[in-house]
Amino acid sequence: QVQLVESGGGLVQAGGSLRLSCAASGRTLSPYIMGWFRQAPGKEREFAAAILRSGGRTYYSDSVKGRFTISRDNAKNTVSLQMNSLKPEDTAVYYCAASEGATIPTKKDGYDYWGQGTQVTVSS
């Protein structure tokens, strides 16, 4: 079993940037597809980005495409989410997740392990 811990959240003004990190322990991340989800108050948890095991292919939701970049370093057992041009509507708790599936899942049910989340607040 893998344990995931997110960090890097905080308060930023609209137009600013943040970089989230997800550190794994218990197992190496290399066998997993890794994803980032977010959940705003009163809303469902939604998919943001994912990256294949090798890091060669990524996938983004339309709402973050062109602004967010997901990356992974299997040697360091970490996954990152670089968030640029942040908007107030990006305010949410951001979760790192690991999937044992064969293809990139965009639904939360497709992920097997979750971190505890990190708060991102974007002020206008």
XYZ file of N, CA and C in Angstrom:
372
model
N 0.845 -1.189 0.000
C 0.000 0.000 0.000
C 0.883 1.242 0.000
N 0.445 2.273 -0.709
C 1.209 3.502 -0.806
C 0.502 4.599 -0.033
N 1.277 5.409 0.686
C 0.743 6.573 1.387
C 1.165 7.827 0.634
N 0.222 8.749 0.489
C 0.464 9.965 -0.278
C 0.271 11.190 0.611
N 1.187 12.144 0.482
C 1.093 13.370 1.269
C 1.323 14.558 0.342
N 0.314 15.442 0.278
C 0.422 16.634 -0.553
C 0.990 17.806 0.243
N 1.607 18.721 -0.478
C 2.114 19.952 0.129
C 2.158 21.023 -0.942
N 2.350 22.274 -0.504
C 2.523 23.367 -1.445
C 1.320 24.259 -1.619
N 0.210 23.917 -0.981
C -0.961 24.762 -1.092
C -0.773 26.079 -0.359
N -1.710 26.992 -0.576
C -1.632 28.275 0.099
C -2.562 29.290 -0.518
N -2.338 30.544 -0.163
C -3.143 31.660 -0.653
C -2.335 32.414 -1.704
N -2.956 32.667 -2.842
C -2.285 33.369 -3.931
C -3.285 34.285 -4.620
N -2.799 35.365 -5.187
C -3.673 36.271 -5.921
C -3.951 35.717 -7.321
N -5.061 36.129 -7.863
C -5.399 35.726 -9.231
C -4.274 36.121 -10.182
N -3.959 35.193 -11.091
C -2.854 35.402 -12.015
C -1.533 34.842 -11.525
N -1.492 34.468 -10.267
C -0.271 33.942 -9.685
C -0.084 32.458 -9.938
N 0.949 31.907 -9.320
C 1.311 30.500 -9.523
C 1.544 29.807 -8.190
N 1.320 28.510 -8.202
C 1.655 27.639 -7.079
C 2.140 26.325 -7.641
N 2.984 25.645 -6.882
C 3.426 24.308 -7.258
C 3.104 23.352 -6.125
N 2.245 22.388 -6.429
C 1.889 21.363 -5.460
C 2.790 20.146 -5.635
N 3.099 19.514 -4.530
C 3.886 18.287 -4.568
C 3.154 17.182 -3.834
N 3.415 15.969 -4.278
C 2.842 14.779 -3.654
C 3.986 13.800 -3.426
N 4.230 13.497 -2.172
C 5.306 12.571 -1.818
C 4.705 11.238 -1.396
N 5.329 10.180 -1.838
C 4.826 8.838 -1.543
C 5.749 8.115 -0.574
N 5.147 7.272 0.225
C 5.913 6.389 1.101
C 5.230 5.040 1.144
N 5.966 4.036 1.548
C 5.403 2.699 1.621
C 5.680 1.872 0.383
N 5.615 2.496 -0.766
C 5.910 1.824 -2.030
C 6.406 2.861 -3.015
N 7.085 2.397 -4.035
C 7.469 3.282 -5.116
C 6.251 3.669 -5.942
N 6.273 4.884 -6.508
C 5.151 5.358 -7.323
C 5.181 4.829 -8.748
N 6.269 4.256 -9.161
C 6.438 3.902 -10.571
C 5.364 2.958 -11.127
N 4.740 2.068 -10.319
C 3.705 1.204 -10.908
C 2.350 1.885 -11.107
N 2.199 3.115 -10.637
C 0.890 3.756 -10.620
C 0.751 4.878 -11.647
N -0.455 4.963 -12.200
C -0.866 6.186 -12.862
C -1.181 7.172 -11.748
N -0.709 8.413 -11.881
C -0.915 9.411 -10.832
C -1.829 10.520 -11.326
N -2.683 10.968 -10.426
C -3.619 12.014 -10.795
C -3.739 13.076 -9.724
N -4.267 14.212 -10.136
C -4.636 15.295 -9.223
C -6.124 15.582 -9.410
N -6.818 15.667 -8.305
C -8.220 16.048 -8.281
C -8.364 17.286 -7.408
N -9.515 17.919 -7.494
C -9.794 19.050 -6.622
C -11.259 19.056 -6.232
N -11.512 19.622 -5.072
C -12.877 19.688 -4.567
C -13.123 21.046 -3.931
N -14.027 21.801 -4.541
C -14.419 23.098 -4.009
C -15.562 22.899 -3.020
N -15.775 23.845 -2.102
C -16.850 23.713 -1.116
C -18.203 23.494 -1.784
N -18.917 22.467 -1.336
C -20.244 22.182 -1.842
C -20.281 21.531 -3.203
N -19.105 21.156 -3.725
C -19.063 20.549 -5.049
C -18.438 19.162 -4.993
N -18.654 18.408 -6.076
C -18.066 17.090 -6.187
C -16.562 17.203 -6.447
N -15.845 16.153 -6.057
C -14.421 16.089 -6.371
C -14.276 15.885 -7.875
N -13.452 16.722 -8.498
C -13.327 16.663 -9.946
C -11.884 16.433 -10.383
N -11.770 15.757 -11.512
C -10.477 15.464 -12.091
C -9.816 16.731 -12.606
N -8.490 16.831 -12.407
C -7.735 17.962 -12.926
C -6.663 17.515 -13.925
N -5.842 16.547 -13.516
C -4.731 16.127 -14.376
C -4.270 14.726 -13.993
N -3.629 14.053 -14.953
C -3.077 12.722 -14.681
C -1.861 12.486 -15.566
N -1.032 11.542 -15.129
C 0.189 11.230 -15.859
C 0.436 9.731 -15.797
N 0.867 9.191 -16.943
C 1.132 7.763 -17.026
C 2.368 7.378 -16.212
N 2.549 6.076 -16.039
C 3.622 5.562 -15.197
C 4.989 6.062 -15.632
N 5.205 6.086 -16.942
C 6.514 6.498 -17.454
C 6.674 8.010 -17.484
N 5.565 8.720 -17.330
C 5.603 10.170 -17.419
C 5.533 10.682 -18.838
N 5.378 9.772 -19.815
C 5.397 10.186 -21.208
C 4.092 10.742 -21.720
N 3.001 10.482 -21.023
C 1.704 10.971 -21.491
C 0.950 11.596 -20.336
N 0.344 12.736 -20.621
C -0.432 13.436 -19.603
C -1.824 13.735 -20.135
N -2.728 14.037 -19.200
C -4.112 14.331 -19.587
C -4.645 15.383 -18.628
N -5.402 16.346 -19.172
C -5.902 17.445 -18.366
C -7.389 17.664 -18.601
N -8.056 18.175 -17.584
C -9.430 18.610 -17.777
C -9.405 19.905 -18.585
N -10.516 20.204 -19.225
C -10.583 21.424 -20.030
C -10.382 22.669 -19.173
N -10.791 22.604 -17.916
C -10.730 23.784 -17.059
C -9.302 24.161 -16.663
N -8.354 23.228 -16.759
C -6.979 23.543 -16.361
C -5.986 23.440 -17.508
N -6.423 22.900 -18.625
C -5.523 22.697 -19.768
C -4.890 24.016 -20.203
N -3.585 23.992 -20.415
C -2.858 25.187 -20.819
C -2.365 26.021 -19.660
N -2.856 25.750 -18.449
C -2.431 26.516 -17.264
C -1.695 25.634 -16.255
N -2.094 24.374 -16.152
C -1.509 23.446 -15.187
C -0.629 22.438 -15.922
N 0.433 22.005 -15.235
C 1.315 20.977 -15.782
C 1.614 19.943 -14.713
N 1.317 18.688 -15.032
C 1.618 17.602 -14.110
C 2.931 16.954 -14.522
N 3.724 16.562 -13.537
C 4.990 15.890 -13.811
C 5.263 14.896 -12.691
N 6.193 13.995 -12.943
C 6.541 13.017 -11.916
C 8.027 12.725 -11.964
N 8.558 12.370 -10.809
C 9.951 11.954 -10.702
C 9.937 10.632 -9.955
N 9.967 9.550 -10.699
C 9.866 8.232 -10.064
C 11.068 7.940 -9.171
N 12.213 8.517 -9.506
C 13.396 8.292 -8.686
C 13.242 8.934 -7.310
N 12.557 10.084 -7.262
C 12.322 10.781 -5.995
C 10.975 10.423 -5.381
N 10.212 9.605 -6.099
C 8.898 9.176 -5.596
C 7.955 10.344 -5.359
N 7.947 11.280 -6.295
C 7.096 12.456 -6.153
C 6.341 12.759 -7.448
N 5.231 13.430 -7.279
C 4.439 13.944 -8.390
C 4.156 15.414 -8.091
N 4.187 16.242 -9.120
C 3.982 17.668 -8.923
C 2.890 18.190 -9.838
N 2.312 19.308 -9.432
C 1.328 20.004 -10.251
C 1.706 21.480 -10.240
N 2.218 21.958 -11.354
C 2.539 23.368 -11.508
C 1.289 24.084 -11.998
N 0.849 25.071 -11.227
C -0.389 25.779 -11.540
C -0.061 27.240 -11.822
N -0.307 27.668 -13.039
C -0.060 29.047 -13.451
C -1.362 29.740 -13.811
N -1.301 31.051 -13.894
C -2.475 31.853 -14.268
C -3.694 31.452 -13.448
N -3.515 31.361 -12.159
C -4.586 30.889 -11.287
C -5.762 31.853 -11.258
N -6.952 31.268 -11.131
C -8.192 32.016 -11.105
C -8.908 31.743 -9.787
N -9.785 32.638 -9.371
C -10.545 32.371 -8.128
C -11.307 31.043 -8.181
N -11.764 30.647 -9.351
C -12.499 29.390 -9.470
C -11.611 28.159 -9.322
N -10.301 28.353 -9.232
C -9.400 27.234 -8.940
C -9.323 26.953 -7.442
N -9.944 27.782 -6.639
C -9.945 27.572 -5.196
C -10.602 26.246 -4.844
N -9.861 25.405 -4.124
C -10.342 24.064 -3.791
C -9.305 23.374 -2.918
N -9.701 22.242 -2.377
C -8.730 21.329 -1.787
C -8.237 20.422 -2.921
N -6.935 20.314 -3.052
C -6.337 19.516 -4.124
C -5.811 18.204 -3.552
N -6.157 17.118 -4.240
C -5.811 15.779 -3.794
C -4.933 15.079 -4.823
N -3.931 14.395 -4.326
C -3.107 13.512 -5.135
C -3.684 12.099 -5.027
N -3.647 11.348 -6.131
C -4.223 10.004 -6.121
C -3.407 9.068 -7.004
N -3.441 7.792 -6.651
C -2.699 6.771 -7.402
C -3.656 5.699 -7.907
N -3.461 5.321 -9.161
C -4.324 4.312 -9.782
C -3.510 3.102 -10.218
N -4.068 1.918 -9.978
C -3.453 0.675 -10.439
C -3.992 0.260 -11.805
N -4.855 1.080 -12.384
C -5.479 0.746 -13.649
C -4.520 0.744 -14.827
N -5.047 0.290 -15.973
C -4.226 0.175 -17.177
C -4.247 1.451 -18.011
N -5.319 2.226 -17.895
C -5.430 3.465 -18.667
C -5.729 4.619 -17.712
N -5.563 5.837 -18.187
C -5.749 7.013 -17.329
C -7.217 7.166 -16.952
N -7.555 7.052 -15.655
C -8.937 7.282 -15.237
C -9.177 8.762 -14.984
N -10.344 9.242 -15.321
C -10.716 10.616 -15.021
C -11.811 10.691 -13.973
N -12.281 9.550 -13.506
C -13.251 9.492 -12.427
C -12.544 9.095 -11.139
N -13.037 9.605 -10.029
C -12.376 9.328 -8.751
C -12.418 7.846 -8.396
N -13.436 7.131 -8.895
C -13.533 5.700 -8.606
C -12.395 4.902 -9.237
N -11.698 5.505 -10.196
C -10.610 4.809 -10.859
C -9.293 4.850 -10.109
N -9.289 5.528 -8.970
C -8.071 5.678 -8.182
C -8.163 4.877 -6.897
N -7.033 4.318 -6.503
C -7.026 3.375 -5.386
C -6.493 3.982 -4.084
N -5.650 4.978 -4.192
C -5.045 5.588 -3.006
C -5.128 7.106 -3.121
N -5.340 7.740 -1.961
C -5.535 9.192 -1.914
C -4.711 9.814 -0.808
N -4.277 11.055 -1.051
C -3.686 11.837 0.008
C -4.770 12.554 0.799
N -4.352 13.347 1.771
C -5.303 14.028 2.648
C -5.732 15.382 2.100
N -5.046 15.856 1.073
C -5.416 17.106 0.423
C -4.650 18.300 0.932
N -4.558 19.318 0.080
C -3.924 20.577 0.453
C -4.775 21.717 -0.105
N -4.997 22.738 0.712
C -5.900 23.829 0.345
C -5.203 24.831 -0.560
N -5.879 25.181 -1.642
C -5.434 26.256 -2.532
C -6.531 27.304 -2.560
N -6.175 28.540 -2.242
C -7.129 29.645 -2.252
C -6.594 30.737 -3.155
N -7.397 31.120 -4.133
C -7.015 32.158 -5.081
C -7.918 33.361 -4.855
N -7.324 34.472 -4.493
C -8.103 35.683 -4.223
C -8.189 36.538 -5.486
N -9.301 37.241 -5.590
C -9.515 38.073 -6.790
C -8.966 39.467 -6.605
